[in-house]
Amino acid sequence: MHLEAAATSAVKAGPTLIAFPPGLAVGPAVAQIATPMPHKKAAGEILFSEGEDAESVYEVTGGMLRLYKLLPDGRRQITGFATAGHLLGLAPEGICVYTAEALTEVTLRRYKRAAVERLIDEVPGFARRMLAATSQELRAAQDQMLLLGRKSASEKVASFLVMIAEQQARSGEDELDLPMTRSDIADYLGLTIETVSRTLSKLKQAGLIALPTAVRIEILDRDRLEDMAAGDELSC
Amino acid sequence: MHLEAAATSAVKAGPTLIAFPPGLAVGPAVAQIATPMPHKKAAGEILFSEGEDAESVYEVTGGMLRLYKLLPDGRRQITGFATAGHLLGLAPEGICVYTAEALTEVTLRRYKRAAVERLIDEVPGFARRMLAATSQELRAAQDQMLLLGRKSASEKVASFLVMIAEQQARSGEDELDLPMTRSDIADYLGLTIETVSRTLSKLKQAGLIALPTAVRIEILDRDRLEDMAAGDELSC
DNA sequence: CGAATGGTTGACGCTTCTCAAACTACGTGG
DNA sequence: CCACGTAGTTTGAGAAGCGTCAACCATTCG
């Protein structure tokens, strides 16, 4: 019942999380096997931490989380932002490989991991759908590797803006709300806060975007931004 | 028959490819449904290219390939190295998302993609195994994101050496053969050839490794190398 | 109003990149 | 067998992009 809803929601939102591609339905058997527990987390709360036992699988129904890994000295790499429709905590070895932290208030449905595993084994086609979703995440992760390893700061920020724009493609609006801070963007792109801020200022000066407020971004020249994101020189 | 062999081979080798975790067996139905075509590629040959239709799925049985994505101006990010046991070309949308190129001579088994898809649908447990393998790759991809976004050159090279060492863990040998060039290593770690070379020289000077020849590396202090790879300061 | 959090901007420095030259290994052909 | 060419590697000098440190500004909240 609930997982079906997720199955029809949008895909993309960055790498490292499981999302159900659109057009997939799970089937009526689901709710009987895996009964969801409604959940809510306030901004800043941690859903689960890297290294913990993964006892539950969470389905995001609202809000946004950041998913990240840490180095011993505190350096952080955000591997993705999870939004409605994403499934978190499906670690195959039963251990969380990243931390999930609420960025806004977040609503979730919690499933017992064992129940989801049973679904995978027993509901025909369910494993296949999970496989498709996971493959999609893997593809996104590979794009992110290209970004982190080979793109300049301008190209990274442009890529980020294009990604957010695609995600918030509701109506024809070219105004974006950023739920995350500069620090989150920096840790997602492998940059520092200052470089993100400076790069946004440069894009603003170049007339590609406008910044009414810090968390609000208007895209003025989508085409050039996409060219820049793709690495088509003219990076500035 | 053949896929079972793969199912019992080692996992790790870097992100972005599908490998069968050890201890998984596919079952005797496989060979009947998806008959493999033996294949061979010489070093330098391209198996498939980014953007192409993914018509076949390849199972690597010997040798090594590099998997990479390109930016329009030629910048390259290697997302992983594929070795025996890895499955390539399982793009869910039917389009290759990276290029696979033989690094050494490579032996492969080719399956029709449609046949593998049928396997996924019809052989109980097969989709589940593919899901486990793909999740494992996703985990590795996340590790690589942390490396690319937040590790220093020394930490990157140390991580690479530890990875290769784990992969070539045959016997107690601490001598490694590198099938790839400095250029490949650089494009895997998000560095340049020169930085890789200089970093290896520094590690040699620090007594952590020895370099009998360019393609041969002896690990002298595994512990410190692993500390460095994990980001435990003392980076040098 | 003042503190706190987050964002912007500037000056400076360091890590890594770029450009260039020299060295090594290896295979080919004279 | 050795000169030569080629591809790959190493090393150096200099440049640049991004990080670090620091000050200042904006917004929110008690």
Short mmCIF file of C-alpha atoms (C1' of nucleotides) in Angstrom, two decimals:
data_model
loop_
_atom_site.label_atom_id
_atom_site.label_comp_id
_atom_site.label_asym_id
_atom_site.label_seq_id
_atom_site.Cartn_x
_atom_site.Cartn_y
_atom_site.Cartn_z
CA MET A 1 0.00 0.00 0.00
CA HIS A 2 2.61 2.51 1.04
CA LEU A 3 5.50 1.25 -0.95
CA GLU A 4 3.35 1.44 -4.04
CA ALA A 5 2.98 5.13 -3.61
CA ALA A 6 6.73 5.39 -3.46
CA ALA A 7 6.98 3.28 -6.56
CA THR A 8 5.29 5.93 -8.62
CA SER A 9 7.26 8.91 -7.34
CA ALA A 10 10.13 10.63 -9.05
CA VAL A 11 13.61 9.15 -9.30
CA LYS A 12 16.50 11.53 -9.39
CA ALA A 13 17.96 13.49 -6.56
CA GLY A 14 21.60 12.58 -6.46
CA PRO A 15 23.48 9.39 -5.82
CA THR A 16 23.78 6.91 -2.99
CA LEU A 17 20.22 6.33 -2.02
CA ILE A 18 17.63 3.97 -3.30
CA ALA A 19 14.73 5.55 -5.13
CA PHE A 20 11.89 3.89 -6.90
CA PRO A 21 11.85 4.69 -10.58
CA PRO A 22 8.50 5.96 -11.79
CA GLY A 23 6.01 3.52 -13.22
CA LEU A 24 6.77 0.67 -10.89
CA ALA A 25 4.09 -0.76 -8.65
CA VAL A 26 4.86 -3.15 -5.87
CA GLY A 27 1.59 -4.97 -5.52
CA PRO A 28 -1.02 -5.39 -2.82
CA ALA A 29 0.88 -8.07 -0.91
CA VAL A 30 3.31 -5.54 0.46
CA ALA A 31 1.49 -3.97 3.33
CA GLN A 32 0.58 -7.39 4.70
CA ILE A 33 4.16 -8.48 4.92
CA ALA A 34 5.90 -5.30 5.90
CA THR A 35 3.76 -3.03 8.00
CA PRO A 36 5.16 0.47 8.08
CA MET A 37 5.66 2.52 11.23
CA PRO A 38 5.09 6.25 10.66
CA HIS A 39 7.99 8.33 11.88
CA LYS A 40 9.05 11.93 12.11
CA LYS A 41 12.42 13.57 12.60
CA ALA A 42 13.19 17.22 13.33
CA ALA A 43 15.87 19.11 11.40
CA GLY A 44 19.32 18.12 12.63
CA GLU A 45 18.28 14.76 14.03
CA ILE A 46 20.21 11.71 12.95
CA LEU A 47 18.22 8.80 11.53
CA PHE A 48 21.11 6.36 11.64
CA SER A 49 24.89 6.54 11.73
CA GLU A 50 27.66 4.97 9.71
CA GLY A 51 28.78 1.73 11.30
CA GLU A 52 25.53 1.06 13.16
CA ASP A 53 23.53 -2.09 12.67
CA ALA A 54 20.93 -1.45 10.00
CA GLU A 55 17.81 -2.68 11.75
CA SER A 56 15.27 -0.71 9.79
CA VAL A 57 14.60 0.44 6.28
CA TYR A 58 13.16 3.92 5.95
CA GLU A 59 11.01 5.29 3.20
CA VAL A 60 11.14 9.06 2.99
CA THR A 61 7.73 10.64 2.48
CA GLY A 62 8.59 14.28 3.03
CA GLY A 63 11.44 16.65 3.77
CA MET A 64 15.10 16.13 2.98
CA LEU A 65 18.06 14.36 4.53
CA ARG A 66 21.76 14.52 3.91
CA LEU A 67 23.67 11.26 3.61
CA TYR A 68 27.35 11.40 4.38
CA LYS A 69 30.55 9.63 5.26
CA LEU A 70 33.21 10.98 7.59
CA LEU A 71 36.98 10.68 7.84
CA PRO A 72 38.49 10.28 11.35
CA ASP A 73 39.48 13.95 11.50
CA GLY A 74 36.00 15.15 10.64
CA ARG A 75 36.25 15.74 6.92
CA ARG A 76 32.82 15.02 5.48
CA GLN A 77 31.65 13.87 2.08
CA ILE A 78 27.95 14.15 1.41
CA THR A 79 27.08 11.35 -0.98
CA GLY A 80 23.55 12.46 -1.64
CA PHE A 81 20.41 14.21 -0.53
CA ALA A 82 17.36 12.03 0.08
CA THR A 83 13.86 13.27 -0.68
CA ALA A 84 10.36 11.80 -0.84
CA GLY A 85 10.38 8.39 -2.47
CA HIS A 86 13.86 7.39 -1.45
CA LEU A 87 14.52 4.25 0.51
CA LEU A 88 17.33 4.33 3.07
CA GLY A 89 19.12 1.70 5.09
CA LEU A 90 19.10 -1.23 2.74
CA ALA A 91 22.66 -2.22 3.59
CA PRO A 92 23.23 -5.72 2.29
CA GLU A 93 25.60 -6.72 5.09
CA GLY A 94 23.33 -5.23 7.71
CA ILE A 95 25.63 -2.35 8.59
CA CYS A 96 24.97 1.26 7.69
CA VAL A 97 27.61 2.59 5.35
CA TYR A 98 26.71 6.23 5.77
CA THR A 99 24.99 8.56 8.18
CA ALA A 100 21.53 9.91 7.43
CA GLU A 101 20.67 13.23 9.06
CA ALA A 102 17.50 15.29 8.72
CA LEU A 103 18.12 18.56 6.95
CA THR A 104 14.55 19.79 7.26
CA GLU A 105 11.77 18.20 9.21
CA VAL A 106 11.36 14.77 7.71
CA THR A 107 8.49 12.31 7.61
CA LEU A 108 9.26 8.65 7.15
CA ARG A 109 7.84 5.20 7.19
CA ARG A 110 9.91 2.61 8.99
CA TYR A 111 10.00 -1.03 8.02
CA LYS A 112 11.77 -3.85 9.77
CA ARG A 113 14.73 -4.86 7.67
CA ALA A 114 13.87 -8.53 7.99
CA ALA A 115 10.41 -7.81 6.62
CA VAL A 116 11.81 -6.03 3.60
CA GLU A 117 14.24 -8.87 3.02
CA ARG A 118 11.33 -11.25 3.08
CA LEU A 119 9.53 -9.07 0.56
CA ILE A 120 12.54 -9.30 -1.71
CA ASP A 121 12.54 -13.05 -1.48
CA GLU A 122 8.83 -13.70 -1.64
CA VAL A 123 7.10 -11.07 -3.71
CA PRO A 124 7.73 -11.77 -7.38
CA GLY A 125 9.22 -8.80 -9.15
CA PHE A 126 10.05 -6.92 -5.99
CA ALA A 127 13.74 -7.78 -6.07
CA ARG A 128 13.82 -6.79 -9.71
CA ARG A 129 12.43 -3.36 -8.90
CA MET A 130 14.90 -2.88 -6.10
CA LEU A 131 17.64 -3.89 -8.51
CA ALA A 132 16.52 -1.32 -11.06
CA ALA A 133 16.42 1.36 -8.40
CA THR A 134 19.84 0.44 -7.04
CA SER A 135 21.33 0.39 -10.53
CA GLN A 136 19.95 3.87 -11.06
CA GLU A 137 21.67 5.02 -7.89
CA LEU A 138 24.89 3.43 -9.01
CA ARG A 139 24.68 5.35 -12.27
CA ALA A 140 24.19 8.59 -10.35
CA ALA A 141 27.14 7.71 -8.14
CA GLN A 142 29.32 7.33 -11.21
CA ASP A 143 28.26 10.74 -12.47
CA GLN A 144 29.19 12.13 -9.09
CA MET A 145 32.62 10.51 -9.30
CA LEU A 146 33.20 12.28 -12.61
CA LEU A 147 32.16 15.52 -10.96
CA LEU A 148 34.35 15.08 -7.90
CA GLY A 149 37.40 13.86 -9.76
CA ARG A 150 37.45 15.93 -12.89
CA LYS A 151 35.26 19.03 -12.76
CA SER A 152 36.32 22.55 -11.77
CA ALA A 153 34.62 24.48 -9.00
CA SER A 154 32.43 26.36 -11.50
CA GLU A 155 31.44 23.17 -13.25
CA LYS A 156 30.64 21.53 -9.93
CA VAL A 157 28.41 24.34 -8.75
CA ALA A 158 26.70 24.56 -12.14
CA SER A 159 26.07 20.80 -12.04
CA PHE A 160 24.62 21.14 -8.57
CA LEU A 161 22.26 23.91 -9.62
CA VAL A 162 21.09 21.96 -12.66
CA MET A 163 20.47 18.94 -10.47
CA ILE A 164 18.42 20.96 -7.99
CA ALA A 165 16.53 22.57 -10.83
CA GLU A 166 15.60 19.19 -12.30
CA GLN A 167 14.50 18.01 -8.90
CA GLN A 168 12.30 21.03 -8.28
CA ALA A 169 10.87 20.95 -11.80
CA ARG A 170 7.37 21.66 -10.46
CA SER A 171 5.66 23.99 -12.93
CA GLY A 172 7.91 26.10 -15.11
CA GLU A 173 9.43 27.91 -12.16
CA ASP A 174 13.09 28.74 -12.47
CA GLU A 175 13.30 29.80 -8.86
CA LEU A 176 14.87 27.29 -6.54
CA ASP A 177 14.77 26.87 -2.81
CA LEU A 178 17.88 25.43 -1.26
CA PRO A 179 17.05 23.46 1.86
CA MET A 180 20.75 22.88 2.52
CA THR A 181 23.44 25.25 3.74
CA ARG A 182 26.61 26.28 1.89
CA SER A 183 28.43 23.84 4.09
CA ASP A 184 26.28 20.99 2.80
CA ILE A 185 26.78 22.06 -0.80
CA ALA A 186 30.52 22.27 -0.24
CA ASP A 187 30.70 18.82 1.28
CA TYR A 188 28.60 17.45 -1.54
CA LEU A 189 30.84 18.93 -4.24
CA GLY A 190 34.20 18.38 -2.57
CA LEU A 191 34.79 22.12 -2.07
CA THR A 192 34.86 24.58 0.83
CA ILE A 193 32.09 26.92 1.93
CA GLU A 194 34.08 29.89 0.70
CA THR A 195 34.64 28.49 -2.76
CA VAL A 196 30.94 27.68 -3.11
CA SER A 197 30.02 31.19 -2.05
CA ARG A 198 32.56 32.81 -4.36
CA THR A 199 31.50 30.63 -7.28
CA LEU A 200 27.85 31.50 -6.79
CA SER A 201 28.85 35.18 -6.73
CA LYS A 202 30.74 34.72 -10.01
CA LEU A 203 27.76 33.03 -11.63
CA LYS A 204 25.61 35.90 -10.44
CA GLN A 205 28.03 38.47 -11.86
CA ALA A 206 28.09 36.55 -15.13
CA GLY A 207 24.32 36.88 -15.29
CA LEU A 208 23.62 33.15 -15.14
CA ILE A 209 21.74 33.25 -11.86
CA ALA A 210 20.21 35.67 -9.38
CA LEU A 211 20.37 35.36 -5.60
CA PRO A 212 17.34 37.12 -4.08
CA THR A 213 18.27 35.62 -0.72
CA ALA A 214 20.93 33.16 0.32
CA VAL A 215 18.61 30.18 0.13
CA ARG A 216 16.77 31.25 -2.97
CA ILE A 217 18.28 30.97 -6.44
CA GLU A 218 16.83 32.06 -9.73
CA ILE A 219 18.21 30.53 -12.86
CA LEU A 220 18.54 33.14 -15.61
CA ASP A 221 20.41 31.24 -18.30
CA ARG A 222 19.67 27.56 -18.02
CA ASP A 223 21.40 26.66 -21.29
CA ARG A 224 24.76 28.14 -20.41
CA LEU A 225 24.50 26.66 -16.94
CA GLU A 226 23.93 23.23 -18.45
CA ASP A 227 26.84 23.68 -20.84
CA MET A 228 29.02 24.61 -17.93
CA ALA A 229 27.79 21.64 -15.91
CA ALA A 230 28.61 19.34 -18.80
CA GLY A 231 32.14 20.69 -18.96
CA ASP A 232 31.80 22.48 -22.32
CA GLU A 233 34.65 24.93 -21.61
CA LEU A 234 33.64 28.64 -21.25
CA SER A 235 33.82 27.84 -17.56
CA CYS A 236 35.00 31.27 -16.29
CA MET B 1 27.17 -23.40 -15.10
CA HIS B 2 29.32 -20.43 -15.93
CA LEU B 3 27.65 -17.82 -13.87
CA GLU B 4 27.97 -20.05 -10.86
CA ALA B 5 31.71 -20.00 -11.16
CA ALA B 6 31.53 -16.24 -11.09
CA ALA B 7 29.29 -16.40 -8.09
CA THR B 8 32.00 -17.95 -6.00
CA SER B 9 34.80 -15.57 -7.00
CA ALA B 10 36.06 -12.62 -5.02
CA VAL B 11 34.17 -9.37 -4.76
CA LYS B 12 36.20 -6.25 -4.37
CA ALA B 13 38.09 -4.36 -7.00
CA GLY B 14 36.72 -0.86 -6.93
CA PRO B 15 33.34 0.62 -7.62
CA THR B 16 30.99 0.82 -10.58
CA LEU B 17 30.86 -2.71 -11.75
CA ILE B 18 28.76 -5.63 -10.74
CA ALA B 19 30.56 -8.44 -9.00
CA PHE B 20 29.16 -11.54 -7.48
CA PRO B 21 29.78 -11.72 -3.76
CA PRO B 22 31.37 -14.95 -2.65
CA GLY B 23 29.16 -17.77 -1.52
CA LEU B 24 26.35 -17.19 -3.93
CA ALA B 25 25.37 -19.87 -6.41
CA VAL B 26 23.06 -19.21 -9.27
CA GLY B 27 21.67 -22.65 -9.92
CA PRO B 28 21.70 -25.09 -12.78
CA ALA B 29 18.90 -23.42 -14.73
CA VAL B 30 21.18 -20.63 -15.81
CA ALA B 31 23.13 -22.13 -18.67
CA GLN B 32 19.92 -23.30 -20.28
CA ILE B 33 18.41 -19.88 -20.37
CA ALA B 34 21.43 -17.72 -21.08
CA THR B 35 24.03 -19.49 -23.14
CA PRO B 36 27.34 -17.69 -22.93
CA MET B 37 29.49 -16.79 -25.93
CA PRO B 38 33.22 -16.96 -25.18
CA HIS B 39 35.02 -13.80 -26.12
CA LYS B 40 38.48 -12.32 -26.11
CA LYS B 41 39.76 -8.77 -26.33
CA ALA B 42 43.32 -7.56 -26.80
CA ALA B 43 44.80 -4.82 -24.63
CA GLY B 44 43.50 -1.44 -25.72
CA GLU B 45 40.35 -2.73 -27.34
CA ILE B 46 37.05 -1.22 -26.35
CA LEU B 47 34.32 -3.59 -25.22
CA PHE B 48 31.57 -0.99 -25.31
CA SER B 49 31.33 2.79 -25.18
CA GLU B 50 29.37 5.25 -23.11
CA GLY B 51 26.09 6.09 -24.83
CA GLU B 52 25.90 2.92 -26.89
CA ASP B 53 22.96 0.54 -26.68
CA ALA B 54 23.76 -2.12 -24.13
CA GLU B 55 22.97 -5.24 -26.10
CA SER B 56 25.11 -7.67 -24.17
CA VAL B 57 26.13 -8.42 -20.65
CA TYR B 58 29.73 -9.49 -20.19
CA GLU B 59 31.19 -11.64 -17.49
CA VAL B 60 34.91 -11.13 -17.06
CA THR B 61 36.83 -14.37 -16.66
CA GLY B 62 40.38 -13.08 -16.95
CA GLY B 63 42.45 -9.95 -17.41
CA MET B 64 41.48 -6.41 -16.43
CA LEU B 65 39.47 -3.58 -17.92
CA ARG B 66 39.19 0.08 -17.10
CA LEU B 67 35.72 1.61 -16.87
CA TYR B 68 35.50 5.33 -17.43
CA LYS B 69 33.43 8.36 -18.25
CA LEU B 70 34.63 11.30 -20.34
CA LEU B 71 33.93 15.01 -20.40
CA PRO B 72 33.56 16.70 -23.81
CA ASP B 73 37.11 18.08 -23.69
CA GLY B 74 38.65 14.70 -22.96
CA ARG B 75 38.98 14.77 -19.20
CA ARG B 76 38.54 11.22 -18.00
CA GLN B 77 37.34 9.71 -14.75
CA ILE B 78 37.99 6.02 -14.28
CA THR B 79 35.18 4.72 -12.12
CA GLY B 80 36.64 1.29 -11.59
CA PHE B 81 38.80 -1.57 -12.75
CA ALA B 82 36.99 -4.79 -13.67
CA THR B 83 38.58 -8.19 -13.04
CA ALA B 84 37.52 -11.83 -13.15
CA GLY B 85 34.04 -12.27 -11.71
CA HIS B 86 32.70 -8.87 -12.60
CA LEU B 87 29.60 -8.43 -14.69
CA LEU B 88 29.52 -5.49 -17.09
CA GLY B 89 26.82 -3.88 -19.16
CA LEU B 90 23.80 -4.36 -16.97
CA ALA B 91 22.46 -0.88 -17.70
CA PRO B 92 18.84 -0.79 -16.57
CA GLU B 93 17.75 1.63 -19.31
CA GLY B 94 19.63 -0.30 -21.95
CA ILE B 95 22.26 2.36 -22.53
CA CYS B 96 25.88 2.04 -21.46
CA VAL B 97 26.78 4.68 -18.92
CA TYR B 98 30.51 4.21 -19.16
CA THR B 99 33.15 2.91 -21.52
CA ALA B 100 34.84 -0.44 -20.88
CA GLU B 101 38.31 -0.85 -22.35
CA ALA B 102 40.68 -3.77 -22.07
CA LEU B 103 43.76 -2.93 -20.08
CA THR B 104 45.40 -6.30 -20.52
CA GLU B 105 44.23 -9.13 -22.72
CA VAL B 106 40.80 -10.00 -21.43
CA THR B 107 38.67 -13.11 -21.62
CA LEU B 108 34.93 -12.77 -21.33
CA ARG B 109 31.66 -14.55 -21.64
CA ARG B 110 28.97 -12.68 -23.46
CA TYR B 111 25.28 -13.06 -22.71
CA LYS B 112 22.37 -11.49 -24.51
CA ARG B 113 20.94 -8.80 -22.33
CA ALA B 114 17.40 -10.04 -22.90
CA ALA B 115 18.43 -13.48 -21.68
CA VAL B 116 19.89 -12.07 -18.48
CA GLU B 117 16.77 -10.01 -17.93
CA ARG B 118 14.75 -13.16 -18.29
CA LEU B 119 16.98 -14.86 -15.75
CA ILE B 120 16.31 -12.04 -13.35
CA ASP B 121 12.58 -12.46 -13.77
CA GLU B 122 12.34 -16.21 -13.85
CA VAL B 123 15.06 -17.76 -11.73
CA PRO B 124 14.09 -17.46 -8.09
CA GLY B 125 16.78 -15.74 -6.08
CA PHE B 126 18.71 -14.50 -9.07
CA ALA B 127 17.43 -10.93 -8.86
CA ARG B 128 18.23 -10.96 -5.17
CA ARG B 129 21.81 -11.92 -5.86
CA MET B 130 22.15 -9.26 -8.48
CA LEU B 131 20.71 -6.80 -6.00
CA ALA B 132 23.25 -7.78 -3.36
CA ALA B 133 26.07 -7.42 -5.87
CA THR B 134 24.84 -4.05 -7.09
CA SER B 135 24.43 -2.78 -3.54
CA GLN B 136 28.00 -3.80 -2.88
CA GLU B 137 29.13 -1.78 -5.88
CA LEU B 138 27.12 1.18 -4.68
CA ARG B 139 28.87 0.98 -1.33
CA ALA B 140 32.23 0.97 -3.08
CA ALA B 141 31.16 3.94 -5.19
CA GLN B 142 30.37 5.87 -2.02
CA ASP B 143 33.80 5.10 -0.63
CA GLN B 144 35.28 6.39 -3.86
CA MET B 145 33.27 9.60 -3.56
CA LEU B 146 34.76 10.16 -0.13
CA LEU B 147 38.20 9.57 -1.61
CA LEU B 148 37.69 11.88 -4.57
CA GLY B 149 36.06 14.67 -2.63
CA ARG B 150 37.92 14.74 0.63
CA LYS B 151 41.23 12.89 0.57
CA SER B 152 44.68 14.39 -0.13
CA ALA B 153 46.93 13.06 -2.87
CA SER B 154 48.91 10.95 -0.39
CA GLU B 155 45.75 9.51 1.09
CA LYS B 156 44.39 8.76 -2.35
CA VAL B 157 47.49 6.92 -3.49
CA ALA B 158 47.71 5.03 -0.21
CA SER B 159 44.05 4.01 -0.57
CA PHE B 160 44.73 2.83 -4.08
CA LEU B 161 47.69 0.71 -3.01
CA VAL B 162 45.71 -0.86 -0.18
CA MET B 163 42.91 -1.66 -2.59
CA ILE B 164 45.27 -3.30 -5.05
CA ALA B 165 46.94 -5.19 -2.23
CA GLU B 166 43.61 -6.57 -1.03
CA GLN B 167 42.75 -7.56 -4.53
CA GLN B 168 46.02 -9.38 -5.11
CA ALA B 169 45.93 -11.03 -1.70
CA ARG B 170 47.09 -14.35 -3.16
CA SER B 171 49.47 -15.98 -0.69
CA GLY B 172 51.23 -13.69 1.72
CA GLU B 173 53.00 -11.77 -1.01
CA ASP B 174 53.39 -8.08 -0.43
CA GLU B 175 54.59 -7.50 -3.97
CA LEU B 176 52.05 -6.05 -6.32
CA ASP B 177 51.85 -5.96 -10.08
CA LEU B 178 50.16 -2.93 -11.52
CA PRO B 179 48.47 -3.76 -14.80
CA MET B 180 47.52 -0.11 -15.28
CA THR B 181 49.65 2.92 -16.15
CA ARG B 182 50.20 6.04 -14.06
CA SER B 183 47.70 7.73 -16.31
CA ASP B 184 45.04 5.19 -15.32
CA ILE B 185 45.85 5.57 -11.65
CA ALA B 186 45.68 9.34 -11.98
CA ASP B 187 42.30 9.25 -13.70
CA TYR B 188 41.03 6.84 -11.08
CA LEU B 189 42.11 9.05 -8.18
CA GLY B 190 41.28 12.42 -9.66
CA LEU B 191 44.94 13.44 -9.88
CA THR B 192 47.53 13.97 -12.63
CA ILE B 193 50.23 11.54 -13.73
CA GLU B 194 52.91 13.74 -12.22
CA THR B 195 51.25 13.92 -8.83
CA VAL B 196 50.82 10.15 -8.73
CA SER B 197 54.47 9.68 -9.62
CA ARG B 198 55.67 12.21 -7.10
CA THR B 199 53.47 10.76 -4.38
CA LEU B 200 54.78 7.25 -5.03
CA SER B 201 58.31 8.62 -4.80
CA LYS B 202 57.48 10.25 -1.48
CA LEU B 203 56.02 7.00 -0.11
CA LYS B 204 59.18 5.25 -1.25
CA GLN B 205 61.39 7.83 0.46
CA ALA B 206 59.30 7.48 3.60
CA GLY B 207 60.01 3.75 3.55
CA LEU B 208 56.41 2.66 3.15
CA ILE B 209 56.90 1.04 -0.24
CA ALA B 210 59.61 -0.05 -2.65
CA LEU B 211 59.49 0.34 -6.42
CA PRO B 212 61.67 -2.37 -8.02
CA THR B 213 60.26 -1.38 -11.40
CA ALA B 214 57.58 1.07 -12.44
CA VAL B 215 54.87 -1.58 -12.57
CA ARG B 216 55.97 -3.49 -9.50
CA ILE B 217 55.33 -2.26 -5.99
CA GLU B 218 56.40 -3.81 -2.74
CA ILE B 219 54.54 -2.80 0.37
CA LEU B 220 56.93 -2.39 3.29
CA ASP B 221 54.69 -0.92 5.97
CA ARG B 222 51.13 -2.02 5.43
CA ASP B 223 49.87 -0.63 8.73
CA ARG B 224 51.00 2.91 8.15
CA LEU B 225 49.76 2.73 4.59
CA GLU B 226 46.33 1.72 5.83
CA ASP B 227 46.33 4.49 8.43
CA MET B 228 47.18 6.95 5.70
CA ALA B 229 44.47 5.55 3.45
CA ALA B 230 41.93 5.93 6.23
CA GLY B 231 42.87 9.58 6.68
CA ASP B 232 44.51 9.18 10.10
CA GLU B 233 46.70 12.30 9.70
CA LEU B 234 50.52 11.66 9.54
CA SER B 235 49.96 12.07 5.82
CA CYS B 236 53.56 13.15 5.10
"C1'" DC C 1 19.08 44.76 21.62
"C1'" DG C 2 22.56 41.35 21.58
"C1'" DA C 3 23.98 36.74 20.58
"C1'" DA C 4 24.19 33.13 17.35
"C1'" DT C 5 24.22 31.09 13.04
"C1'" DG C 6 25.09 31.34 8.35
"C1'" DG C 7 26.92 33.90 4.31
"C1'" DT C 8 30.19 36.96 1.82
"C1'" DT C 9 34.52 38.93 0.74
"C1'" DG C 10 39.53 39.69 1.03
"C1'" DA C 11 44.52 38.47 1.59
"C1'" DC C 12 47.56 34.99 1.51
"C1'" DG C 13 49.51 30.34 1.11
"C1'" DC C 14 49.73 25.60 -0.14
"C1'" DT C 15 48.62 21.71 -2.67
"C1'" DT C 16 48.16 20.28 -6.97
"C1'" DC C 17 48.41 21.28 -11.95
"C1'" DT C 18 51.00 22.72 -16.10
"C1'" DC C 19 54.81 22.82 -18.92
"C1'" DA C 20 59.15 21.01 -19.92
"C1'" DA C 21 63.15 18.16 -19.91
"C1'" DA C 22 65.51 14.05 -18.93
"C1'" DC C 23 65.44 9.17 -17.92
"C1'" DT C 24 64.03 4.14 -18.46
"C1'" DA C 25 62.29 0.14 -20.62
"C1'" DC C 26 61.27 -2.12 -24.60
"C1'" DG C 27 60.87 -3.39 -29.29
"C1'" DT C 28 62.41 -2.76 -34.20
"C1'" DG C 29 65.43 -2.72 -37.83
"C1'" DG C 30 69.86 -1.84 -39.69
"C1'" DC D 1 74.43 -6.47 -31.24
"C1'" DC D 2 73.57 -1.87 -30.95
"C1'" DA D 3 71.42 2.52 -32.56
"C1'" DC D 4 67.05 4.36 -32.60
"C1'" DG D 5 62.17 5.37 -31.77
"C1'" DT D 6 58.36 5.16 -28.84
"C1'" DA D 7 55.68 4.97 -24.79
"C1'" DG D 8 55.77 5.49 -20.13
"C1'" DT D 9 57.89 7.48 -15.92
"C1'" DT D 10 60.37 10.67 -13.11
"C1'" DT D 11 61.83 15.09 -11.71
"C1'" DG D 12 62.04 20.13 -11.73
"C1'" DA D 13 60.37 25.00 -12.02
"C1'" DG D 14 56.72 27.92 -12.11
"C1'" DA D 15 51.69 28.97 -12.13
"C1'" DA D 16 47.08 28.65 -10.59
"C1'" DG D 17 43.08 27.09 -8.42
"C1'" DC D 18 41.30 26.31 -4.38
"C1'" DG D 19 41.90 26.22 0.76
"C1'" DT D 20 42.89 28.73 5.07
"C1'" DC D 21 42.43 32.39 8.08
"C1'" DA D 22 40.15 36.41 9.23
"C1'" DA D 23 37.03 40.20 9.11
"C1'" DC D 24 32.66 41.82 8.07
"C1'" DC D 25 27.61 41.50 6.87
"C1'" DA D 26 22.73 39.53 7.14
"C1'" DT D 27 19.13 37.18 9.31
"C1'" DT D 28 16.90 35.04 13.01
"C1'" DC D 29 15.64 34.38 17.68
"C1'" DG D 30 15.37 34.99 22.49
#
